[in-house]
XYZ file of C-alpha atoms in Angstrom:
786
model
C -101.423 77.282 56.782
C -104.188 75.564 55.190
C -105.616 76.424 51.758
C -108.581 79.090 52.009
C -112.108 77.941 51.840
C -113.118 80.356 48.874
C -116.356 78.446 48.383
C -118.168 80.043 51.358
C -120.575 82.975 50.480
C -119.439 86.435 51.414
C -120.910 88.547 54.126
C -123.460 90.830 53.092
C -121.828 93.920 51.542
C -122.241 97.256 53.512
C -123.318 99.955 51.132
C -122.245 103.563 51.439
C -125.412 105.537 51.562
C -126.528 108.229 49.424
C -128.694 111.122 50.363
C -132.494 110.366 50.213
C -132.866 113.353 47.859
C -130.803 111.409 45.286
C -132.208 108.230 45.781
C -135.846 109.792 44.909
C -134.232 111.319 41.798
C -135.384 109.216 38.750
C -132.985 107.039 36.103
C -131.344 106.591 33.014
C -132.887 103.777 30.809
C -132.621 101.503 27.636
C -133.566 103.632 24.497
C -135.486 101.757 21.743
C -132.113 101.923 20.102
C -130.575 98.646 21.480
C -131.513 95.761 19.642
C -128.767 93.480 18.342
C -129.269 94.474 14.947
C -132.585 95.821 15.533
C -134.400 98.691 13.735
C -134.982 101.228 16.132
C -136.515 104.597 16.744
C -134.441 107.607 16.366
C -134.031 109.532 19.600
C -136.129 112.719 19.906
C -134.371 116.037 19.194
C -133.588 118.421 21.694
C -136.607 120.426 23.083
C -138.970 117.650 22.229
C -140.112 114.846 24.558
C -140.023 111.364 22.648
C -143.299 109.829 22.244
C -143.879 106.130 22.927
C -143.732 103.927 19.734
C -145.456 100.949 18.127
C -143.079 100.196 15.315
C -139.480 99.490 14.796
C -137.782 102.132 12.669
C -134.735 101.532 10.343
C -131.280 101.171 11.809
C -128.704 102.467 8.847
C -125.215 101.025 8.869
C -122.273 101.462 6.469
C -120.889 97.992 6.966
C -120.250 97.404 3.303
C -119.353 101.020 2.775
C -122.815 102.155 1.619
C -125.534 103.396 3.799
C -128.327 100.817 3.776
C -130.562 99.115 6.509
C -128.858 96.605 8.846
C -131.556 94.183 7.994
C -130.357 94.088 4.323
C -126.879 93.173 5.310
C -126.258 89.618 4.687
C -123.901 88.692 7.627
C -124.212 88.277 11.525
C -123.868 91.457 13.290
C -125.035 93.374 16.199
C -125.880 97.254 16.390
C -126.119 99.182 19.430
C -126.865 102.935 19.489
C -125.116 105.648 21.421
C -128.190 106.598 23.083
C -128.373 103.195 24.606
C -124.777 102.935 25.741
C -125.511 106.203 27.726
C -128.957 105.520 29.243
C -127.970 101.929 30.082
C -124.605 103.146 31.738
C -122.512 101.104 29.435
C -119.346 103.540 29.120
C -116.506 100.817 28.774
C -115.775 98.181 26.058
C -115.269 95.677 28.789
C -119.088 96.077 29.688
C -120.356 95.305 25.973
C -120.508 91.564 26.880
C -123.611 92.215 28.628
C -125.406 93.466 25.570
C -124.474 91.344 22.655
C -124.216 87.556 22.057
C -120.872 85.734 21.382
C -118.638 88.431 22.737
C -115.984 88.233 25.556
C -113.960 91.067 26.891
C -111.030 89.876 29.101
C -109.919 93.034 31.009
C -107.650 93.602 33.640
C -106.182 96.830 32.776
C -105.662 98.789 29.714
C -102.405 96.384 28.571
C -103.799 93.023 29.786
C -107.145 93.345 27.814
C -108.517 91.422 24.801
C -111.862 91.097 22.887
C -112.828 87.368 21.529
C -115.741 86.950 19.405
C -117.202 83.250 19.453
C -114.476 82.410 21.728
C -111.534 83.443 19.358
C -109.301 86.012 20.181
C -108.640 86.058 23.950
C -105.024 87.304 23.862
C -104.373 89.496 26.742
C -100.861 91.370 26.981
C -99.563 90.346 23.476
C -97.443 93.491 22.725
C -95.847 91.659 19.611
C -99.132 90.647 18.299
C -102.313 92.353 16.891
C -105.958 90.980 18.377
C -107.865 88.457 16.218
C -110.816 90.994 16.752
C -110.333 94.198 14.958
C -111.052 97.439 17.006
C -112.128 100.534 14.924
C -113.083 103.967 15.804
C -114.214 106.484 13.076
C -112.786 104.199 10.565
C -109.391 103.859 12.394
C -107.909 100.525 13.273
C -106.689 100.280 16.846
C -103.343 98.361 16.891
C -103.733 97.693 20.763
C -106.848 96.564 22.598
C -106.046 98.846 25.467
C -106.576 101.913 23.112
C -110.488 101.011 23.284
C -110.113 100.963 27.122
C -111.469 104.415 27.616
C -115.131 105.944 28.317
C -117.451 105.796 25.329
C -118.008 109.265 24.997
C -120.714 110.915 22.465
C -120.859 107.590 20.541
C -123.377 107.274 17.313
C -123.300 103.745 16.908
C -121.339 100.641 17.751
C -121.513 97.551 15.537
C -120.078 94.100 16.146
C -119.383 92.045 13.164
C -118.740 88.226 13.667
C -116.562 86.090 11.523
C -113.415 86.961 9.433
C -113.364 90.468 8.065
C -111.218 92.392 5.736
C -112.177 92.446 2.104
C -113.955 95.812 2.662
C -111.774 97.975 4.998
C -108.752 98.281 7.274
C -106.733 95.333 8.894
C -107.820 91.846 8.285
C -109.040 89.822 11.309
C -109.857 86.258 11.875
C -112.728 86.552 14.606
C -114.654 89.672 13.908
C -114.787 93.663 14.151
C -115.951 96.087 16.696
C -116.682 99.220 14.532
C -117.405 102.275 16.742
C -118.677 105.656 15.182
C -118.721 108.982 17.255
C -121.150 111.482 16.439
C -120.041 114.006 13.818
C -120.202 117.936 13.593
C -123.495 119.087 13.142
C -124.603 122.243 11.397
C -127.534 122.736 13.681
C -126.440 123.567 17.156
C -126.254 120.910 19.962
C -125.348 121.077 23.457
C -125.614 118.697 26.483
C -124.229 118.167 29.910
C -124.538 115.022 31.929
C -123.594 114.354 35.526
C -123.941 111.107 37.319
C -123.069 110.177 41.145
C -123.320 106.785 42.718
C -121.708 104.690 45.522
C -118.204 103.974 46.227
C -117.262 107.740 45.275
C -118.403 107.173 41.823
C -118.881 110.522 39.809
C -118.933 111.034 35.949
C -119.411 114.470 34.211
C -119.770 114.508 30.355
C -120.434 117.544 27.964
C -120.880 118.183 24.353
C -120.937 121.147 22.298
C -121.637 121.222 18.359
C -122.633 123.710 15.900
C -121.843 125.904 12.678
C -118.795 128.042 12.577
C -119.796 129.229 8.974
C -121.889 128.020 6.196
C -119.332 125.342 5.163
C -117.603 124.399 8.650
C -118.975 122.781 11.853
C -117.239 121.999 15.054
C -117.854 119.620 17.761
C -116.061 119.227 21.038
C -116.995 116.516 23.871
C -115.132 116.023 27.320
C -115.632 113.802 30.195
C -113.924 112.996 33.555
C -114.808 109.937 35.513
C -113.564 109.156 39.165
C -114.331 106.485 41.914
C -112.991 105.485 45.165
C -112.779 101.875 44.339
C -114.607 98.556 45.358
C -112.026 96.389 46.873
C -110.455 97.045 50.390
C -106.740 96.741 51.218
C -106.527 95.086 54.384
C -102.900 96.204 54.656
C -103.529 99.835 55.118
C -107.125 100.214 54.731
C -107.277 101.974 51.311
C -109.774 101.188 48.593
C -108.508 99.714 45.296
C -109.759 99.267 41.785
C -110.722 103.082 41.614
C -109.185 106.156 40.202
C -109.790 108.638 37.510
C -110.147 109.072 33.740
C -110.293 112.015 31.633
C -110.590 112.780 27.780
C -111.745 115.075 25.203
C -112.644 114.675 21.543
C -112.541 117.807 19.130
C -113.766 117.928 15.480
C -114.007 119.947 12.528
C -116.358 119.103 9.331
C -115.839 120.895 6.289
C -118.594 120.816 3.785
C -118.285 123.268 0.826
C -120.701 121.529 -1.265
C -122.596 118.077 -1.560
C -119.781 116.431 -3.463
C -116.958 116.745 -0.807
C -116.744 116.744 2.786
C -113.591 116.505 4.939
C -113.702 115.413 8.937
C -110.813 116.083 11.197
C -110.953 114.583 14.695
C -108.441 114.841 17.520
C -108.651 113.280 21.205
C -106.676 112.665 23.931
C -107.485 110.253 26.891
C -105.606 109.505 30.264
C -106.174 107.246 33.195
C -104.656 107.305 36.690
C -106.127 104.418 38.692
C -105.697 101.232 40.523
C -107.644 99.287 38.030
C -106.681 95.728 37.473
C -106.398 95.008 41.207
C -106.800 91.245 41.406
C -108.152 89.175 44.364
C -107.157 85.643 45.605
C -109.432 83.285 43.526
C -108.127 80.015 45.085
C -104.882 78.641 46.346
C -105.020 75.697 43.922
C -104.292 72.023 44.479
C -103.415 70.527 47.542
C -100.713 67.559 46.699
C -99.681 64.910 49.159
C -101.119 66.991 52.106
C -99.279 70.224 50.786
C -100.847 73.229 49.215
C -97.903 74.840 47.532
C -99.143 78.394 47.288
C -100.258 78.559 51.003
C -97.188 76.971 52.278
C -94.954 79.450 50.496
C -97.149 82.260 51.562
C -96.914 80.972 55.027
C -92.995 80.335 54.825
C -92.711 83.951 53.703
C -94.671 85.402 56.467
C -97.805 86.328 54.367
C -101.425 86.433 55.663
C -104.017 85.577 52.927
C -107.417 86.813 52.690
C -110.584 85.836 50.820
C -110.986 87.532 47.453
C -114.686 86.908 47.137
C -115.053 89.312 50.181
C -113.567 91.846 47.944
C -110.551 92.169 49.850
C -106.753 91.953 49.364
C -103.675 92.254 51.628
C -100.905 94.078 49.543
C -98.084 95.934 51.100
C -97.050 97.923 47.853
C -98.976 99.902 45.378
C -101.300 98.716 42.788
C -101.232 101.456 40.046
C -101.427 102.165 36.532
C -101.284 105.453 34.221
C -102.546 105.587 30.406
C -101.956 108.478 28.249
C -103.131 108.049 24.736
C -104.421 110.287 21.773
C -104.363 110.650 18.130
C -105.715 112.508 15.288
C -107.597 111.330 11.790
C -108.799 113.063 8.709
C -111.427 111.352 6.452
C -112.253 112.827 3.162
C -115.157 111.849 0.832
C -115.537 112.800 -2.749
C -118.505 112.210 -4.962
C -116.990 111.767 -8.319
C -118.520 111.890 -11.851
C -120.915 109.135 -12.445
C -121.593 108.740 -8.706
C -118.470 106.980 -7.662
C -117.183 107.887 -4.353
C -113.629 108.228 -3.214
C -112.637 108.019 0.459
C -109.300 108.424 2.235
C -108.688 108.051 5.882
C -105.296 109.138 7.399
C -104.542 108.530 11.060
C -101.796 108.559 13.753
C -101.933 107.394 17.366
C -99.772 107.115 20.293
C -100.515 104.988 23.454
C -98.195 105.158 26.618
C -98.833 102.523 29.495
C -97.040 102.365 32.894
C -97.974 99.745 35.540
C -96.934 99.363 39.249
C -97.833 95.854 40.474
C -97.734 94.253 43.831
C -96.968 90.641 44.172
C -100.399 89.870 45.898
C -98.966 89.298 49.291
C -98.327 91.677 52.313
C -94.480 90.702 52.591
C -91.922 92.000 50.219
C -91.346 89.077 47.778
C -91.502 91.407 44.979
C -91.596 95.246 45.281
C -92.703 95.924 41.650
C -93.058 94.103 38.592
C -94.628 94.535 35.147
C -94.190 95.699 31.597
C -94.509 99.573 30.291
C -95.391 100.068 26.889
C -95.023 103.083 24.148
C -96.582 102.696 21.041
C -97.100 104.746 18.040
C -99.314 103.807 14.728
C -100.027 105.435 11.540
C -102.576 104.143 8.785
C -103.627 105.323 5.253
C -106.779 103.768 3.650
C -108.096 104.529 0.291
C -111.407 103.328 -0.979
C -113.341 103.560 -4.317
C -116.891 102.688 -4.234
C -119.270 102.466 -7.390
C -122.791 103.810 -7.886
C -125.451 102.072 -6.226
C -128.472 100.446 -8.215
C -126.269 98.753 -10.997
C -126.273 94.998 -11.665
C -122.754 94.927 -10.314
C -121.593 97.131 -7.529
C -118.301 96.918 -5.674
C -115.856 98.483 -3.343
C -112.059 98.256 -3.862
C -109.080 99.775 -1.850
C -105.589 99.863 -0.512
C -104.674 100.106 3.259
C -101.283 100.774 5.152
C -100.609 100.087 8.656
C -97.460 101.087 10.553
C -96.545 100.764 14.178
C -93.440 101.142 16.296
C -93.805 99.768 19.779
C -91.299 99.511 22.572
C -91.926 97.907 25.834
C -89.754 97.801 29.132
C -90.326 94.593 31.407
C -89.106 94.814 35.113
C -88.939 92.924 38.356
C -87.658 94.471 41.455
C -87.366 91.540 43.947
C -87.591 91.930 47.798
C -85.894 89.922 50.393
C -88.656 87.007 50.394
C -88.368 86.533 46.773
C -86.575 82.990 47.185
C -89.082 81.577 49.568
C -92.319 82.654 47.189
C -90.455 81.623 44.103
C -89.021 78.356 45.344
C -85.717 79.309 44.171
C -82.236 78.685 46.125
C -81.350 81.080 48.850
C -80.181 84.317 47.435
C -81.086 83.702 43.989
C -83.445 86.424 43.679
C -83.792 88.304 47.043
C -82.985 91.965 46.550
C -82.369 91.310 42.832
C -83.434 93.823 39.986
C -83.935 92.716 36.705
C -84.939 95.037 33.535
C -85.447 94.028 29.891
C -86.648 95.852 26.984
C -88.529 94.718 23.499
C -88.816 96.370 20.304
C -91.125 95.640 17.161
C -91.741 97.835 13.893
C -94.464 96.570 11.733
C -95.249 97.664 8.123
C -98.256 96.195 6.840
C -99.729 96.633 3.113
C -103.125 95.483 1.661
C -105.194 95.556 -1.380
C -108.863 94.532 -1.208
C -112.016 94.357 -3.341
C -115.539 93.138 -2.678
C -118.409 92.996 -5.023
C -122.029 92.001 -5.449
C -123.986 90.714 -8.642
C -127.453 91.247 -8.270
C -128.416 88.499 -10.368
C -132.141 88.880 -9.908
C -134.346 91.409 -8.054
C -134.355 88.978 -5.070
C -130.859 87.129 -5.615
C -127.441 88.646 -4.581
C -123.922 86.964 -4.957
C -121.062 88.650 -3.238
C -117.199 87.829 -3.518
C -114.387 89.430 -1.622
C -110.666 88.904 -1.741
C -107.901 90.587 0.289
C -103.955 90.395 -0.010
C -101.810 91.477 2.965
C -98.095 91.711 3.046
C -96.540 92.370 6.512
C -92.915 92.841 7.603
C -92.007 92.666 11.348
C -88.880 93.735 12.655
C -87.811 93.103 16.345
C -85.593 92.555 19.167
C -85.352 91.508 22.878
C -83.088 91.976 25.595
C -82.453 91.817 28.990
C -79.706 93.521 31.073
C -77.515 91.735 33.552
C -79.131 91.350 37.130
C -78.427 94.061 39.564
C -78.256 93.766 43.438
C -78.596 90.917 45.677
C -75.872 88.837 47.596
C -72.986 87.401 45.604
C -74.107 83.495 44.972
C -72.454 80.468 43.438
C -73.670 76.911 42.444
C -77.572 76.381 42.177
C -78.457 79.761 43.284
C -76.240 81.481 40.596
C -77.731 79.155 37.853
C -81.471 80.099 39.003
C -80.341 83.746 38.761
C -78.982 83.484 35.511
C -82.022 81.495 34.273
C -84.639 83.938 35.590
C -82.806 87.295 35.043
C -79.482 86.555 33.165
C -78.466 89.033 30.392
C -80.047 88.192 26.930
C -80.075 89.648 23.563
C -82.000 88.047 20.719
C -80.407 89.951 17.837
C -82.613 91.079 14.816
C -85.716 88.996 14.499
C -87.439 89.177 11.184
C -90.743 88.019 10.160
C -92.326 88.371 6.566
C -95.783 87.133 5.618
C -98.262 87.153 2.883
C -101.987 86.620 4.092
C -104.690 86.289 1.767
C -108.260 86.509 2.777
C -111.636 85.764 0.938
C -115.405 85.915 0.949
C -118.295 84.188 -0.748
C -121.911 84.978 -0.047
C -125.391 84.153 -1.602
C -128.375 86.054 -0.278
C -131.890 85.553 -1.234
C -134.909 87.624 -0.309
C -137.776 85.378 0.168
C -140.188 88.019 0.958
C -139.840 91.915 1.405
C -139.400 91.036 5.125
C -137.464 87.798 5.045
C -133.770 87.594 3.824
C -131.747 84.317 3.944
C -127.866 84.194 3.539
C -124.858 81.730 3.121
C -121.460 82.617 3.602
C -117.914 81.013 3.047
C -115.067 83.143 4.243
C -111.311 82.712 4.842
C -109.086 84.945 7.097
C -105.443 85.144 7.788
C -103.785 87.116 10.692
C -100.013 87.609 10.639
C -97.701 86.219 13.322
C -95.993 87.996 16.069
C -93.032 88.115 18.549
C -92.587 87.368 22.178
C -91.373 90.587 23.531
C -90.872 89.463 27.146
C -88.738 86.609 27.890
C -88.595 84.748 31.183
C -85.336 82.990 30.168
C -83.194 82.519 27.171
C -85.076 80.397 24.896
C -83.299 77.016 24.645
C -84.453 76.494 21.067
C -82.805 79.874 20.032
C -84.021 83.332 19.183
C -86.139 82.272 16.260
C -88.612 80.329 18.734
C -89.697 83.826 20.027
C -91.540 84.069 16.483
C -95.297 83.289 16.551
C -96.797 81.904 13.372
C -99.706 83.030 11.239
C -103.153 82.256 12.359
C -105.765 80.943 9.766
C -109.442 80.741 9.931
C -111.990 79.153 7.794
C -115.638 79.945 8.585
C -118.946 78.929 7.314
C -122.411 80.328 8.197
C -126.005 80.112 7.422
C -128.663 82.607 8.655
C -132.081 84.597 8.219
C -133.176 88.073 9.036
C -136.731 89.046 9.232
C -139.053 92.062 10.108
C -142.633 90.607 11.072
C -145.697 91.455 12.596
C -146.339 94.690 11.091
C -142.724 96.133 11.942
C -143.108 95.241 15.452
C -141.140 92.184 15.640
C -137.554 91.508 14.352
C -135.985 87.998 14.455
C -132.644 87.182 13.155
C -130.471 83.970 13.591
C -127.622 82.093 12.289
C -125.620 78.940 12.544
C -121.650 79.038 12.142
C -118.726 76.701 12.051
C -115.267 78.079 12.261
C -111.984 76.305 12.269
C -108.554 78.094 13.141
C -105.455 76.655 12.373
C -102.184 77.856 14.337
C -104.491 79.412 16.835
C -102.636 82.244 18.466
C -103.005 82.365 22.302
C -101.386 83.085 25.651
C -99.819 80.587 27.952
C -98.192 80.800 31.326
C -94.461 79.902 32.167
C -94.694 78.554 35.603
C -91.013 78.391 36.370
C -90.105 81.814 35.195
C -93.389 83.730 36.049
C -94.245 85.229 32.577
C -96.955 84.990 30.138
C -95.805 84.160 26.624
C -97.410 83.845 23.044
C -97.788 80.456 21.343
C -99.618 78.921 18.396
C -101.831 76.261 20.016
C -102.717 73.983 17.221
C -106.142 74.049 15.522
C -109.613 75.234 17.249
C -113.056 74.723 16.190
C -115.907 77.195 17.267
C -119.306 76.190 16.141
C -122.785 77.246 17.363
C -125.774 79.482 16.907
C -126.936 83.150 17.574
C -130.179 84.730 17.621
C -131.442 88.301 17.983
C -134.919 89.837 18.414
C -136.773 93.027 19.374
C -140.540 93.052 19.833
C -142.915 95.893 20.494
C -145.869 93.741 21.830
C -147.766 97.249 22.979
C -146.965 100.938 22.329
C -144.458 101.949 24.627
C -142.837 98.666 25.577
C -139.782 97.417 23.911
C -138.403 93.922 24.550
C -134.998 92.667 23.371
C -133.798 88.915 23.592
C -130.575 87.762 22.159
C -128.361 84.747 22.868
C -125.731 82.439 21.502
C -124.535 78.808 22.082
C -120.960 78.436 21.325
C -118.974 75.076 21.377
C -115.252 76.173 21.005
C -112.456 73.689 21.868
C -109.030 72.472 20.680
C -109.032 70.091 17.742
C -105.603 69.447 18.405
C -103.285 71.241 21.087
C -100.219 68.952 21.964
C -97.408 70.258 24.012
C -99.750 72.780 25.980
C -98.879 73.894 29.468
C -100.101 71.554 32.247
C -102.451 72.694 35.177
C -100.731 72.658 38.685
C -102.592 69.501 39.784
C -100.382 67.868 37.148
C -97.468 70.109 36.827
C -96.968 69.809 40.801
C -97.553 66.046 41.148
C -94.424 63.470 41.373
C -93.325 62.561 38.071
C -95.048 65.436 36.031
C -94.785 65.405 32.301
C -93.243 68.632 30.716
C -96.293 69.394 28.818
C -99.867 68.055 28.289
C -102.344 67.085 25.344
C -105.232 69.540 25.735
C -107.030 68.387 22.545
C -110.601 68.344 23.181
C -110.563 70.937 25.787
C -112.637 74.125 25.816
C -110.655 77.411 24.657
C -110.091 80.000 27.441
C -112.713 82.459 28.237
C -115.659 80.882 26.051
C -118.982 80.608 27.715
C -120.982 77.900 25.843
C -124.225 79.804 26.630
C -124.698 83.394 26.626
C -128.267 85.251 27.033
C -129.338 88.746 27.530
C -132.899 90.039 27.997
C -134.028 93.673 28.504
C -136.860 95.931 28.306
C -138.370 99.308 28.511
C -141.516 100.660 29.042
C -142.498 104.496 28.618
C -145.517 106.372 28.523
C -146.708 109.758 28.160
C -148.589 112.084 30.944
C -151.031 114.571 30.070
C -148.899 117.296 31.316
C -146.003 116.518 28.652
C -143.750 114.680 31.096
C -142.743 110.912 30.006
C -141.702 108.317 32.957
C -140.089 105.192 32.072
C -138.684 101.768 33.703
C -136.269 99.677 32.413
C -134.676 96.320 33.190
C -131.894 93.967 31.742
C -130.688 90.513 32.535
C -127.441 89.345 31.394
C -126.212 85.374 31.880
C -123.120 83.544 30.833
C -122.331 79.890 31.639
C -119.041 78.799 33.158
C -115.697 79.259 31.301
C -112.085 78.282 31.153
C -110.304 80.844 32.945
C -106.815 80.136 31.725
C -105.258 78.098 29.024
C -103.799 75.387 31.004
C -107.721 74.243 31.779
C -107.112 73.806 35.431
C -109.867 72.428 37.649
C -108.842 75.126 39.844
C -109.149 77.732 37.602
C -112.645 77.591 35.981
C -114.970 80.862 35.885
C -118.243 80.132 37.515
C -121.475 80.963 35.778
C -123.244 84.223 36.697
C -126.024 86.661 35.871
C -126.258 90.308 36.496
C -129.540 92.319 36.682
C -129.621 95.907 36.028
C -132.715 98.119 36.766
C -133.631 101.908 36.274
C -136.382 104.327 36.269
C -136.675 107.728 35.172
C -138.586 110.973 34.146
C -137.928 113.248 31.176
C -139.659 116.390 29.939
C -139.245 119.848 28.014
C -137.749 122.981 29.450
C -136.921 126.163 27.703
C -136.165 124.805 24.032
C -134.469 121.798 25.777
C -135.132 118.384 27.192
C -134.176 117.228 30.786
C -133.881 113.731 31.881
C -133.397 112.565 35.452
C -132.723 108.991 36.162
C -132.113 106.634 39.305
C -130.276 103.160 38.178
C -128.980 100.219 39.846
C -126.471 98.008 38.596
C -126.022 94.330 39.727
C -129.238 94.662 41.715
C -128.745 91.316 43.655
C -125.270 91.993 44.387
C -123.691 88.993 42.567
C -120.073 88.338 43.243
C -118.785 87.292 40.021
C -115.443 86.994 38.320
C -114.829 88.252 34.668
C -111.378 87.044 34.325
C -108.918 84.594 35.824
C -105.064 84.981 35.900
C -102.339 82.362 36.966
C -101.015 83.519 40.401
C -97.868 81.375 40.614
C -97.432 78.317 42.721
C -100.445 76.694 41.439
C -102.923 79.466 42.642
C -105.243 81.690 40.627
C -106.315 85.376 40.985
C -109.586 86.863 39.594
C -110.880 89.992 38.534
C -114.241 90.912 40.135
C -117.209 92.191 38.455
C -118.849 95.690 39.519
C -120.805 95.262 42.666
C -124.195 96.430 43.295
C -123.998 100.209 42.615
C -126.803 102.697 43.033
C -126.530 105.988 41.217
C -128.332 109.002 40.008
C -127.687 110.709 36.398
C -129.141 114.111 35.570
C -128.875 115.269 31.746
C -129.945 118.145 29.932
C -129.905 118.392 25.978
C -130.324 122.082 24.828
């Protein structure tokens, strides 16, 4: 069987038609609220139609643990309002990269997902390691990236901070932070209901109810359900894949007996039952001496390959994941004498993930393989903020984070396993292998950040953090079960891949300092310049899945600390009578002992490693302009050159590893880091106007471009993600009705039906599998706020 020609364009996609009444209904849209770091209008209250505006309004953030305009914060950040997320149909964290610069979300499913900023942090499936990008929701750090893979419901605001963080709150991170804030209970009644219907069986409904329970207590409850049939066809049985259902709710209470104290309790639960993460065949890898190993072994096993760019797979077993997660948190704020503010944030969260993964073939090479995870985490944070308006103001605090994680790795091989894996006959056929890993983390930190207002225009800020972490872990694997009795080479191969193993106790202790120096100067009331030097460290981790007993001993399963040094220079400006905002910055970051994932082609497992040093440098800009009343335009982009300064003993690409006399490892120094596009550009606009009868029509459009990127760590010529651009359009109409506001909208995502890949994955035998982006999807949304 010859390699597939995956470069040919797919045939036109046959759309599932919607009823004509739905197609004529109207559309969701951008609010003025989106503007990376822009100052934006507040959405109209229920019962009043929003009026077209001609000036940008202030966006308030609490990034420095004080309420202030985003334009007064001397650091690169992007702010997206919750209204924007709702109207632009951005309801998943993985879609965020179409809105802001320098962000990449590598997503297959909840476990194999990661967020990177400026090209740093792309580490999917790292059970024994925290991310380089910190994810927070309502001031609670999420220890697993998959904890953020749920529908973004009832969001107040989302902030993206770029560069090392940790001198102000929570966990220390080396690449940045995504901080999500949900809407709090209100003492004025709020009610909303929203329903969306789209192609491929897409259906989503959301609802929120909020209001006072008495003079001192308010409540809020929000719930959602999302389902879809899927957009990938399984040729084996005709079923649709990459769909499923997600459900969740969030309940809150706000206790506010007086102006000096408030307490907010949040409880939430989310679950998923889907075929998310269905990978399609991207290509079959290199042909060496006339042989394409992927195609040859597939043919020998009797498999029939299909072209993944046609949104097709050929799987003889299930592709399925289930996720159950939830938690609770309590945040209390006291205003003390002399206007000091004391804050306490306590939380508990759990996250359970169970997969069922096919081997990508329509023959039984592997019946099921994957890693299930059960994780529990606890955190406690105390912060004390000094009064505002003094010559010197500061925030200091203490933080504890604990987690207890167990995983179970399993592989249930079928009768064709030896042909597909290239092992001696009988080594893996009908063999079952189960392994387990455990890691307990205790992290303690003290942090402080202060600002000296040296003159009315000149500020100097310094921050410091000290973190101490203990990690205790073990990894083991049971003896293999099943299969025929074997000797010789087959027995050696079976032992190497599935043999019993016990690491014993693994312990890691680390002390990680972080620091920040910042100088900002307000040249005019509308122009702020700043310069920053920062250092961030992130503790090491443990490989909790092993393909074979490590030859260097159990200690080789430990991953070292990641250290980042960062410098940036930028400005923020609000011009043209508050109708134009323009912010830009340049940055230079060097990371030593960069933590990343590599692929063991022999044992077919991903593993964590320290990949030498990495340099990330570039420029970012963000702008919003209102050229005329009712028209808002947003532009942002980044150029990011991120490459390995030194990465020796790296995994080799298949065109090298499969060649005669292949080296055991390769030198990837100078190569681009996986998943990082050099060029990112986003543009969007919205125009709305008012009719004499009180109705308000609107139209929107957005364009998101990403240049090509390295798909997997070994930087194979066959594993490159091509550049792509996605266009989204919408139109709609809103108006008042019975003391409320209705809004009906018609939206079209990926308007030109671009076939694009968001993530690539090593598929074994030199081949690569990919995750396809959303196809062209037409839908309608109706919303009523009252």
